[in-house]
PDB file of C-alpha atoms in Angstrom:
ATOM      1  CA  UNK A 109      20.042 154.695 -48.553  1.00 49.00           C
ATOM      2  CA  UNK A 110      22.579 152.144 -49.717  1.00 51.00           C
ATOM      3  CA  UNK A 111      22.046 153.338 -53.284  1.00 56.00           C
ATOM      4  CA  UNK A 112      23.657 156.669 -52.390  1.00 81.00           C
ATOM      5  CA  UNK A 113      27.050 155.139 -51.683  1.00 76.00           C
ATOM      6  CA  UNK A 114      26.864 152.821 -54.680  1.00 77.00           C
ATOM      7  CA  UNK A 115      26.013 155.794 -56.886  1.00 74.00           C
ATOM      8  CA  UNK A 116      28.929 157.785 -55.451  1.00 76.00           C
ATOM      9  CA  UNK A 117      31.273 154.878 -56.282  1.00 76.00           C
ATOM     10  CA  UNK A 118      29.808 154.721 -59.797  1.00 74.00           C
ATOM     11  CA  UNK A 119      30.433 158.426 -60.382  1.00 80.00           C
ATOM     12  CA  UNK A 120      33.987 158.077 -59.132  1.00 77.00           C
ATOM     13  CA  UNK A 121      34.619 155.280 -61.646  1.00 77.00           C
ATOM     14  CA  UNK A 122      33.025 157.403 -64.367  1.00 79.00           C
ATOM     15  CA  UNK A 123      35.441 160.201 -63.506  1.00 79.00           C
ATOM     16  CA  UNK A 124      38.393 157.832 -63.840  1.00 80.00           C
ATOM     17  CA  UNK A 125      37.057 156.396 -67.099  1.00 85.00           C
ATOM     18  CA  UNK A 126      36.883 159.917 -68.547  1.00 85.00           C
ATOM     19  CA  UNK A 127      40.332 160.726 -67.127  1.00 85.00           C
ATOM     20  CA  UNK A 128      38.990 163.283 -64.673  1.00 80.00           C
ATOM     21  CA  UNK A 129      41.339 163.471 -61.704  1.00 82.00           C
ATOM     22  CA  UNK A 130      40.048 161.920 -58.504  1.00 82.00           C
ATOM     23  CA  UNK A 131      41.540 163.933 -55.667  1.00 91.00           C
ATOM     24  CA  UNK A 132      41.311 163.871 -51.885  1.00 94.00           C
ATOM     25  CA  UNK A 133      37.951 165.684 -52.031  1.00 93.00           C
ATOM     26  CA  UNK A 134      36.531 163.030 -54.374  1.00 91.00           C
ATOM     27  CA  UNK A 135      37.710 160.153 -52.194  1.00 92.00           C
ATOM     28  CA  UNK A 136      36.542 161.827 -48.987  1.00 93.00           C
ATOM     29  CA  UNK A 137      33.080 162.460 -50.445  1.00 92.00           C
ATOM     30  CA  UNK A 138      32.690 158.803 -51.469  1.00 92.00           C
ATOM     31  CA  UNK A 139      34.066 157.608 -48.118  1.00 94.00           C
ATOM     32  CA  UNK A 140      31.559 159.862 -46.367  1.00 93.00           C
ATOM     33  CA  UNK A 141      28.731 158.435 -48.521  1.00 92.00           C
ATOM     34  CA  UNK A 142      29.691 154.906 -47.444  1.00 93.00           C
ATOM     35  CA  UNK A 143      29.841 155.909 -43.792  1.00 94.00           C
ATOM     36  CA  UNK A 144      26.415 157.595 -43.948  1.00 91.00           C
ATOM     37  CA  UNK A 145      24.916 154.193 -44.732  1.00 92.00           C
ATOM     38  CA  UNK A 146      27.052 152.405 -42.138  1.00 92.00           C
ATOM     39  CA  UNK A 147      29.437 150.729 -44.565  1.00 93.00           C
ATOM     40  CA  UNK A 148      32.699 151.049 -42.664  1.00 95.00           C
ATOM     41  CA  UNK A 149      34.237 148.221 -44.732  1.00 95.00           C
ATOM     42  CA  UNK A 150      33.704 150.084 -48.032  1.00 94.00           C
ATOM     43  CA  UNK A 151      35.017 153.323 -46.511  1.00 95.00           C
ATOM     44  CA  UNK A 152      38.055 151.517 -45.135  1.00 95.00           C
ATOM     45  CA  UNK A 153      38.726 149.911 -48.525  1.00 95.00           C
ATOM     46  CA  UNK A 154      38.878 153.335 -50.170  1.00 94.00           C
ATOM     47  CA  UNK A 155      41.094 154.727 -47.414  1.00 96.00           C
ATOM     48  CA  UNK A 156      43.513 151.807 -47.884  1.00 95.00           C
ATOM     49  CA  UNK A 157      43.459 152.568 -51.611  1.00 93.00           C
ATOM     50  CA  UNK A 158      44.359 156.203 -50.895  1.00 93.00           C
ATOM     51  CA  UNK A 159      47.238 155.171 -48.645  1.00 92.00           C
ATOM     52  CA  UNK A 160      48.591 152.766 -51.272  1.00 94.00           C
ATOM     53  CA  UNK A 161      48.181 154.853 -54.424  1.00 92.00           C
ATOM     54  CA  UNK A 162      47.289 158.392 -53.382  1.00 90.00           C
ATOM     55  CA  UNK A 163      46.040 160.962 -52.947  1.00 94.00           C
ATOM     56  CA  UNK A 164      47.078 161.302 -49.313  1.00 93.00           C
ATOM     57  CA  UNK A 165      44.097 161.419 -46.930  1.00 94.00           C
ATOM     58  CA  UNK A 166      43.369 164.748 -45.264  1.00 92.00           C
ATOM     59  CA  UNK A 167      42.451 165.366 -41.637  1.00 89.00           C
ATOM     60  CA  UNK A 168      38.830 165.505 -42.847  1.00 91.00           C
ATOM     61  CA  UNK A 169      39.192 162.080 -44.500  1.00 94.00           C
ATOM     62  CA  UNK A 170      40.571 160.520 -41.327  1.00 93.00           C
ATOM     63  CA  UNK A 171      38.059 162.360 -39.161  1.00 91.00           C
ATOM     64  CA  UNK A 172      35.168 161.064 -41.265  1.00 93.00           C
ATOM     65  CA  UNK A 173      36.408 157.486 -40.975  1.00 95.00           C
ATOM     66  CA  UNK A 174      37.052 157.768 -37.228  1.00 92.00           C
ATOM     67  CA  UNK A 175      33.575 159.263 -36.765  1.00 91.00           C
ATOM     68  CA  UNK A 176      32.028 156.545 -38.924  1.00 93.00           C
ATOM     69  CA  UNK A 177      33.607 153.807 -36.836  1.00 93.00           C
ATOM     70  CA  UNK A 178      32.478 155.624 -33.681  1.00 90.00           C
ATOM     71  CA  UNK A 179      28.901 155.776 -35.016  1.00 91.00           C
ATOM     72  CA  UNK A 180      29.110 152.041 -35.736  1.00 92.00           C
ATOM     73  CA  UNK A 181      30.236 151.496 -32.124  1.00 89.00           C
ATOM     74  CA  UNK A 182      33.524 150.057 -33.368  1.00 92.00           C
ATOM     75  CA  UNK A 183      35.979 151.690 -30.975  1.00 91.00           C
ATOM     76  CA  UNK A 184      38.871 149.480 -32.052  1.00 92.00           C
ATOM     77  CA  UNK A 185      38.378 150.505 -35.682  1.00 94.00           C
ATOM     78  CA  UNK A 186      38.144 154.175 -34.671  1.00 92.00           C
ATOM     79  CA  UNK A 187      41.322 153.819 -32.622  1.00 92.00           C
ATOM     80  CA  UNK A 188      43.160 152.083 -35.463  1.00 95.00           C
ATOM     81  CA  UNK A 189      42.437 154.962 -37.858  1.00 94.00           C
ATOM     82  CA  UNK A 190      43.165 157.564 -35.171  1.00 92.00           C
ATOM     83  CA  UNK A 191      46.620 156.035 -34.658  1.00 92.00           C
ATOM     84  CA  UNK A 192      47.123 155.849 -38.427  1.00 92.00           C
ATOM     85  CA  UNK A 193      46.275 159.567 -38.625  1.00 91.00           C
ATOM     86  CA  UNK A 194      48.845 160.305 -35.901  1.00 91.00           C
ATOM     87  CA  UNK A 195      51.486 158.277 -37.793  1.00 90.00           C
ATOM     88  CA  UNK A 196      50.711 160.017 -41.105  1.00 86.00           C
ATOM     89  CA  UNK A 197      49.887 163.565 -40.055  1.00 79.00           C
ATOM     90  CA  UNK A 198      51.615 163.910 -36.696  1.00 79.00           C
ATOM     91  CA  UNK A 199      49.001 165.606 -34.579  1.00 78.00           C
ATOM     92  CA  UNK A 200      45.312 164.683 -34.757  1.00 76.00           C
ATOM     93  CA  UNK A 201      42.738 167.442 -34.869  1.00 81.00           C
ATOM     94  CA  UNK A 202      40.137 168.023 -32.148  1.00 84.00           C
ATOM     95  CA  UNK A 203      37.182 166.486 -34.061  1.00 84.00           C
ATOM     96  CA  UNK A 204      39.134 163.244 -34.651  1.00 83.00           C
ATOM     97  CA  UNK A 205      40.141 163.096 -30.997  1.00 81.00           C
ATOM     98  CA  UNK A 206      36.551 163.711 -29.881  1.00 84.00           C
ATOM     99  CA  UNK A 207      35.247 161.013 -32.238  1.00 85.00           C
ATOM    100  CA  UNK A 208      37.696 158.529 -30.747  1.00 83.00           C
ATOM    101  CA  UNK A 209      36.601 159.429 -27.224  1.00 85.00           C
ATOM    102  CA  UNK A 210      32.973 159.108 -28.302  1.00 84.00           C
ATOM    103  CA  UNK A 211      33.646 155.661 -29.771  1.00 83.00           C
ATOM    104  CA  UNK A 212      35.122 154.369 -26.526  1.00 84.00           C
ATOM    105  CA  UNK A 213      32.395 156.025 -24.470  1.00 84.00           C
ATOM    106  CA  UNK A 214      29.764 154.115 -26.497  1.00 80.00           C
ATOM    107  CA  UNK A 215      31.471 150.781 -25.813  1.00 75.00           C
ATOM    108  CA  UNK A 216      31.298 148.767 -22.648  1.00 59.00           C
ATOM    109  CA  UNK A 217      35.100 148.818 -22.427  1.00 54.00           C
ATOM    110  CA  UNK A 218      35.297 152.533 -21.664  1.00 49.00           C
ATOM    111  CA  UNK A 219      38.584 152.156 -19.764  1.00 51.00           C
ATOM    112  CA  UNK A 220      40.639 153.298 -22.780  1.00 52.00           C
ATOM    113  CA  UNK A 221      38.808 156.630 -22.892  1.00 49.00           C
ATOM    114  CA  UNK A 222      40.540 157.442 -19.583  1.00 49.00           C
ATOM    115  CA  UNK A 223      44.048 157.056 -21.026  1.00 47.00           C
TER     116      UNK A 223
END
């Protein structure tokens, strides 16, 4: 439940307090924990933190966020992070692309999925 993502955040702060490096795997795991409980805002906050201070998000990080927004039926949010992935990494991977299509397919405004 919601405690899972809060606990993941707590462990990440414990790592920092003990000067254990938080890398892209750490951030992606905590982002994924937030998305599992539907907290796209908390996941997005961490992704913004990664973009500002590092480490750089991986394709898996972006894919998780895009998929999380798709699951939340937030196609605009999924599209925003898809476009950010394209800007940062160049070419999106197939899972990210499929998550974006899924997000638009779940919305009533499915016109964008045709483009």
